[in-house]
PDB file of C-alpha atoms and ligand atoms in Angstrom:
ATOM      1  CA  MET A   1     -29.641  65.095 -35.326  1.00 79.00           C
ATOM      2  CA  PRO A   2     -32.940  66.128 -34.125  1.00 85.00           C
ATOM      3  CA  ILE A   3     -33.742  69.071 -32.826  1.00 81.00           C
ATOM      4  CA  ASP A   4     -35.089  70.406 -29.246  1.00 82.00           C
ATOM      5  CA  PRO A   5     -38.765  72.299 -31.045  1.00 77.00           C
ATOM      6  CA  THR A   6     -38.139  74.374 -27.657  1.00 82.00           C
ATOM      7  CA  GLN A   7     -35.126  75.823 -27.458  1.00 86.00           C
ATOM      8  CA  PRO A   8     -34.877  79.576 -28.649  1.00 94.00           C
ATOM      9  CA  TYR A   9     -34.203  80.567 -32.797  1.00 97.00           C
ATOM     10  CA  ASP A  10     -30.254  80.172 -33.840  1.00 97.00           C
ATOM     11  CA  ASP A  11     -29.550  82.841 -36.586  1.00 98.00           C
ATOM     12  CA  GLN A  12     -27.171  80.788 -37.754  1.00 98.00           C
ATOM     13  CA  ASN A  13     -29.215  77.409 -39.384  1.00 98.00           C
ATOM     14  CA  ILE A  14     -29.289  76.721 -42.565  1.00 98.00           C
ATOM     15  CA  PHE A  15     -32.937  78.129 -43.746  1.00 98.00           C
ATOM     16  CA  ALA A  16     -31.825  81.276 -41.950  1.00 98.00           C
ATOM     17  CA  LYS A  17     -28.485  81.302 -44.201  1.00 98.00           C
ATOM     18  CA  ILE A  18     -30.820  80.577 -47.469  1.00 98.00           C
ATOM     19  CA  LEU A  19     -32.850  83.860 -46.152  1.00 98.00           C
ATOM     20  CA  ARG A  20     -30.381  85.867 -46.019  1.00 98.00           C
ATOM     21  CA  GLY A  21     -28.959  84.770 -49.133  1.00 98.00           C
ATOM     22  CA  GLU A  22     -25.739  83.684 -47.661  1.00 98.00           C
ATOM     23  CA  ILE A  23     -25.753  80.127 -48.729  1.00 98.00           C
ATOM     24  CA  PRO A  24     -28.012  79.002 -52.676  1.00 98.00           C
ATOM     25  CA  ALA A  25     -30.962  77.676 -53.184  1.00 98.00           C
ATOM     26  CA  LYS A  26     -33.272  76.782 -55.638  1.00 98.00           C
ATOM     27  CA  THR A  27     -35.675  78.497 -54.975  1.00 98.00           C
ATOM     28  CA  VAL A  28     -39.075  78.669 -56.163  1.00 98.00           C
ATOM     29  CA  TYR A  29     -41.331  80.748 -54.605  1.00 98.00           C
ATOM     30  CA  ASP A  30     -40.784  84.275 -52.617  1.00 98.00           C
ATOM     31  CA  ASP A  31     -43.159  86.703 -51.346  1.00 98.00           C
ATOM     32  CA  ASP A  32     -43.105  89.055 -47.985  1.00 98.00           C
ATOM     33  CA  TYR A  33     -44.238  86.070 -45.606  1.00 98.00           C
ATOM     34  CA  ALA A  34     -42.623  82.944 -47.540  1.00 98.00           C
ATOM     35  CA  VAL A  35     -39.553  81.139 -49.247  1.00 98.00           C
ATOM     36  CA  ALA A  36     -39.973  78.029 -51.320  1.00 99.00           C
ATOM     37  CA  PHE A  37     -37.275  75.958 -52.651  1.00 99.00           C
ATOM     38  CA  HIS A  38     -36.447  72.400 -53.659  1.00 98.00           C
ATOM     39  CA  ASP A  39     -34.719  70.503 -51.029  1.00 98.00           C
ATOM     40  CA  ILE A  40     -31.423  69.350 -51.466  1.00 98.00           C
ATOM     41  CA  ALA A  41     -31.933  65.332 -51.093  1.00 98.00           C
ATOM     42  CA  PRO A  42     -35.833  64.954 -52.702  1.00 98.00           C
ATOM     43  CA  GLN A  43     -37.630  61.745 -51.512  1.00 98.00           C
ATOM     44  CA  ALA A  44     -40.780  62.637 -53.762  1.00 98.00           C
ATOM     45  CA  PRO A  45     -40.312  63.945 -57.711  1.00 98.00           C
ATOM     46  CA  HIS A  46     -41.587  66.715 -56.209  1.00 98.00           C
ATOM     47  CA  HIS A  47     -39.899  67.726 -52.779  1.00 98.00           C
ATOM     48  CA  ILE A  48     -40.294  71.664 -51.894  1.00 99.00           C
ATOM     49  CA  LEU A  49     -39.911  73.460 -48.908  1.00 99.00           C
ATOM     50  CA  VAL A  50     -42.167  75.879 -47.241  1.00 99.00           C
ATOM     51  CA  ILE A  51     -40.525  78.835 -44.268  1.00 99.00           C
ATOM     52  CA  PRO A  52     -41.609  81.102 -43.015  1.00 98.00           C
ATOM     53  CA  ARG A  53     -39.533  84.602 -43.256  1.00 98.00           C
ATOM     54  CA  GLY A  54     -40.284  84.900 -39.596  1.00 98.00           C
ATOM     55  CA  ARG A  55     -37.900  83.894 -36.645  1.00 98.00           C
ATOM     56  CA  TYR A  56     -39.496  80.423 -35.826  1.00 98.00           C
ATOM     57  CA  VAL A  57     -38.087  76.833 -34.492  1.00 98.00           C
ATOM     58  CA  SER A  58     -41.048  75.105 -35.589  1.00 97.00           C
ATOM     59  CA  TRP A  59     -45.030  74.973 -36.138  1.00 97.00           C
ATOM     60  CA  ASP A  60     -45.098  75.067 -32.536  1.00 96.00           C
ATOM     61  CA  ASP A  61     -43.138  78.029 -31.506  1.00 97.00           C
ATOM     62  CA  PHE A  62     -45.078  79.974 -35.069  1.00 98.00           C
ATOM     63  CA  SER A  63     -48.402  78.762 -34.484  1.00 98.00           C
ATOM     64  CA  ALA A  64     -48.133  79.821 -30.716  1.00 97.00           C
ATOM     65  CA  ASN A  65     -46.319  83.500 -31.401  1.00 97.00           C
ATOM     66  CA  ALA A  66     -46.762  84.609 -35.423  1.00 98.00           C
ATOM     67  CA  SER A  67     -48.633  87.183 -35.813  1.00 98.00           C
ATOM     68  CA  ASP A  68     -52.218  86.253 -37.868  1.00 98.00           C
ATOM     69  CA  GLU A  69     -51.348  87.990 -40.976  1.00 98.00           C
ATOM     70  CA  GLU A  70     -48.336  86.408 -40.842  1.00 98.00           C
ATOM     71  CA  ILE A  71     -49.934  82.710 -40.596  1.00 98.00           C
ATOM     72  CA  ALA A  72     -52.443  83.579 -43.229  1.00 98.00           C
ATOM     73  CA  GLY A  73     -49.853  84.566 -45.258  1.00 98.00           C
ATOM     74  CA  PHE A  74     -47.986  81.415 -44.334  1.00 98.00           C
ATOM     75  CA  VAL A  75     -50.452  79.663 -45.279  1.00 98.00           C
ATOM     76  CA  ARG A  76     -51.855  81.125 -48.984  1.00 98.00           C
ATOM     77  CA  ALA A  77     -48.147  80.588 -49.383  1.00 98.00           C
ATOM     78  CA  VAL A  78     -47.689  76.938 -48.714  1.00 99.00           C
ATOM     79  CA  GLY A  79     -50.671  76.384 -51.372  1.00 98.00           C
ATOM     80  CA  ALA A  80     -49.973  78.999 -53.797  1.00 98.00           C
ATOM     81  CA  VAL A  81     -46.470  76.679 -54.022  1.00 98.00           C
ATOM     82  CA  ALA A  82     -49.005  73.578 -54.787  1.00 98.00           C
ATOM     83  CA  ARG A  83     -50.446  75.524 -57.622  1.00 98.00           C
ATOM     84  CA  ALA A  84     -47.409  76.633 -59.448  1.00 98.00           C
ATOM     85  CA  ALA A  85     -45.906  72.989 -59.427  1.00 98.00           C
ATOM     86  CA  GLY A  86     -49.154  71.611 -61.090  1.00 98.00           C
ATOM     87  CA  VAL A  87     -49.679  68.725 -58.399  1.00 98.00           C
ATOM     88  CA  VAL A  88     -53.090  69.938 -56.712  1.00 98.00           C
ATOM     89  CA  GLU A  89     -54.506  67.346 -59.110  1.00 98.00           C
ATOM     90  CA  SER A  90     -52.051  64.225 -59.177  1.00 98.00           C
ATOM     91  CA  GLY A  91     -51.815  64.842 -55.337  1.00 98.00           C
ATOM     92  CA  TYR A  92     -49.565  66.276 -52.735  1.00 98.00           C
ATOM     93  CA  ARG A  93     -49.092  65.758 -48.940  1.00 98.00           C
ATOM     94  CA  LEU A  94     -47.596  68.268 -46.300  1.00 98.00           C
ATOM     95  CA  LEU A  95     -45.619  67.572 -43.766  1.00 98.00           C
ATOM     96  CA  ALA A  96     -43.832  69.568 -40.576  1.00 98.00           C
ATOM     97  CA  ASN A  97     -41.836  67.853 -37.930  1.00 97.00           C
ATOM     98  CA  VAL A  98     -41.599  68.772 -34.867  1.00 97.00           C
ATOM     99  CA  GLY A  99     -38.915  68.133 -32.411  1.00 94.00           C
ATOM    100  CA  LEU A 100     -37.719  64.690 -31.580  1.00 94.00           C
ATOM    101  CA  ASP A 101     -39.554  62.258 -31.973  1.00 94.00           C
ATOM    102  CA  ALA A 102     -40.478  63.581 -35.798  1.00 96.00           C
ATOM    103  CA  GLY A 103     -36.940  63.709 -36.285  1.00 95.00           C
ATOM    104  CA  GLN A 104     -37.283  67.918 -37.516  1.00 97.00           C
ATOM    105  CA  GLU A 105     -32.986  68.356 -38.181  1.00 97.00           C
ATOM    106  CA  VAL A 106     -33.345  72.110 -38.941  1.00 98.00           C
ATOM    107  CA  PRO A 107     -34.802  74.249 -36.310  1.00 97.00           C
ATOM    108  CA  HIS A 108     -36.654  77.022 -38.708  1.00 98.00           C
ATOM    109  CA  LEU A 109     -40.241  76.037 -39.315  1.00 98.00           C
ATOM    110  CA  HIS A 110     -40.369  74.023 -42.545  1.00 98.00           C
ATOM    111  CA  VAL A 111     -43.491  72.245 -44.262  1.00 99.00           C
ATOM    112  CA  HIS A 112     -42.298  69.666 -46.938  1.00 98.00           C
ATOM    113  CA  ILE A 113     -44.436  69.129 -50.367  1.00 99.00           C
ATOM    114  CA  PHE A 114     -44.629  65.680 -51.181  1.00 98.00           C
ATOM    115  CA  ALA A 115     -46.230  64.870 -54.824  1.00 98.00           C
ATOM    116  CA  GLY A 116     -45.672  63.466 -58.364  1.00 98.00           C
ATOM    117  CA  GLN A 117     -46.190  59.444 -57.338  1.00 98.00           C
ATOM    118  CA  PRO A 118     -48.353  57.127 -54.987  1.00 98.00           C
ATOM    119  CA  LEU A 119     -46.680  58.908 -51.277  1.00 97.00           C
ATOM    120  CA  GLY A 120     -48.245  55.680 -49.714  1.00 95.00           C
ATOM    121  CA  PRO A 121     -48.850  55.353 -46.417  1.00 95.00           C
ATOM    122  CA  MET A 122     -48.718  58.228 -43.393  1.00 93.00           C
ATOM    123  CA  LEU A 123     -45.816  57.061 -41.459  1.00 92.00           C
ATOM    124  CA  SER A 124     -43.490  54.166 -42.374  1.00 84.00           C
ATOM    125  CA  ARG A 125     -44.927  50.950 -39.907  1.00 79.00           C
TER     126      ARG A 125
HETATM  127  P1  AMP B   1     -36.421  68.162 -41.159  1.00 63.01           P
HETATM  128  O1  AMP B   1     -36.300  66.895 -41.422  1.00 63.01           O
HETATM  129  O2  AMP B   1     -38.390  68.056 -41.183  1.00 63.01           O
HETATM  130  O3  AMP B   1     -36.085  68.838 -40.755  1.00 63.01           O
HETATM  131  O4  AMP B   1     -36.325  68.330 -42.803  1.00 63.01           O
HETATM  132  C1  AMP B   1     -34.806  68.956 -43.445  1.00 63.01           C
HETATM  133  C2  AMP B   1     -35.172  69.180 -44.593  1.00 63.01           C
HETATM  134  O5  AMP B   1     -33.994  70.103 -44.957  1.00 63.01           O
HETATM  135  C3  AMP B   1     -34.204  67.616 -45.792  1.00 63.01           C
HETATM  136  O6  AMP B   1     -35.650  67.119 -45.232  1.00 63.01           O
HETATM  137  C4  AMP B   1     -32.850  68.056 -45.922  1.00 63.01           C
HETATM  138  O7  AMP B   1     -32.803  67.660 -46.984  1.00 63.01           O
HETATM  139  C5  AMP B   1     -33.473  69.297 -46.268  1.00 63.01           C
HETATM  140  N1  AMP B   1     -32.752  70.416 -46.171  1.00 63.01           N
HETATM  141  C6  AMP B   1     -31.368  70.752 -45.644  1.00 63.01           C
HETATM  142  N2  AMP B   1     -30.762  71.240 -45.730  1.00 63.01           N
HETATM  143  C7  AMP B   1     -30.526  72.031 -47.101  1.00 63.01           C
HETATM  144  C8  AMP B   1     -30.620  73.102 -47.772  1.00 63.01           C
HETATM  145  N3  AMP B   1     -29.326  73.538 -48.256  1.00 63.01           N
HETATM  146  N4  AMP B   1     -31.051  73.183 -49.037  1.00 63.01           N
HETATM  147  C9  AMP B   1     -32.492  72.623 -48.928  1.00 63.01           C
HETATM  148  N5  AMP B   1     -32.940  71.832 -48.639  1.00 63.01           N
HETATM  149  C10 AMP B   1     -32.052  71.243 -46.816  1.00 63.01           C
END
């Protein structure tokens, strides 16, 4: 069920539980600002989710309310994760779903990294 991106942050969302170590994840990156782990239902040979450590519902919330330090740290982490995955040369796609029309399912900001094959058109037609 897509979420309302204007809702208050829900500390019981699945990515909050991953950040607290309450449920497992295949973590590939971890620093002061971000954590990255494999998507549980990969849609490409590489499908990694990068999330900020802070309590942000969506890109809208994060871009409006995160500090400059958090934003810089998160953006740098996304790049570092892609480099560590070795996908810069072959190419990759970033995706952040926000709200209902985008089909955002988890109410904690996450950027998808897709790579490892030609990724097709940007949007389904
Ligand atoms: P979105 O539709 O952008 O909100 O994407 C949510 C993503 O989270 C989907 O690609 C799910 O497969 C993924 N996901 C849901 N639960 C987990 C989990 N426990 N560990 C890793 N990925 C998950």
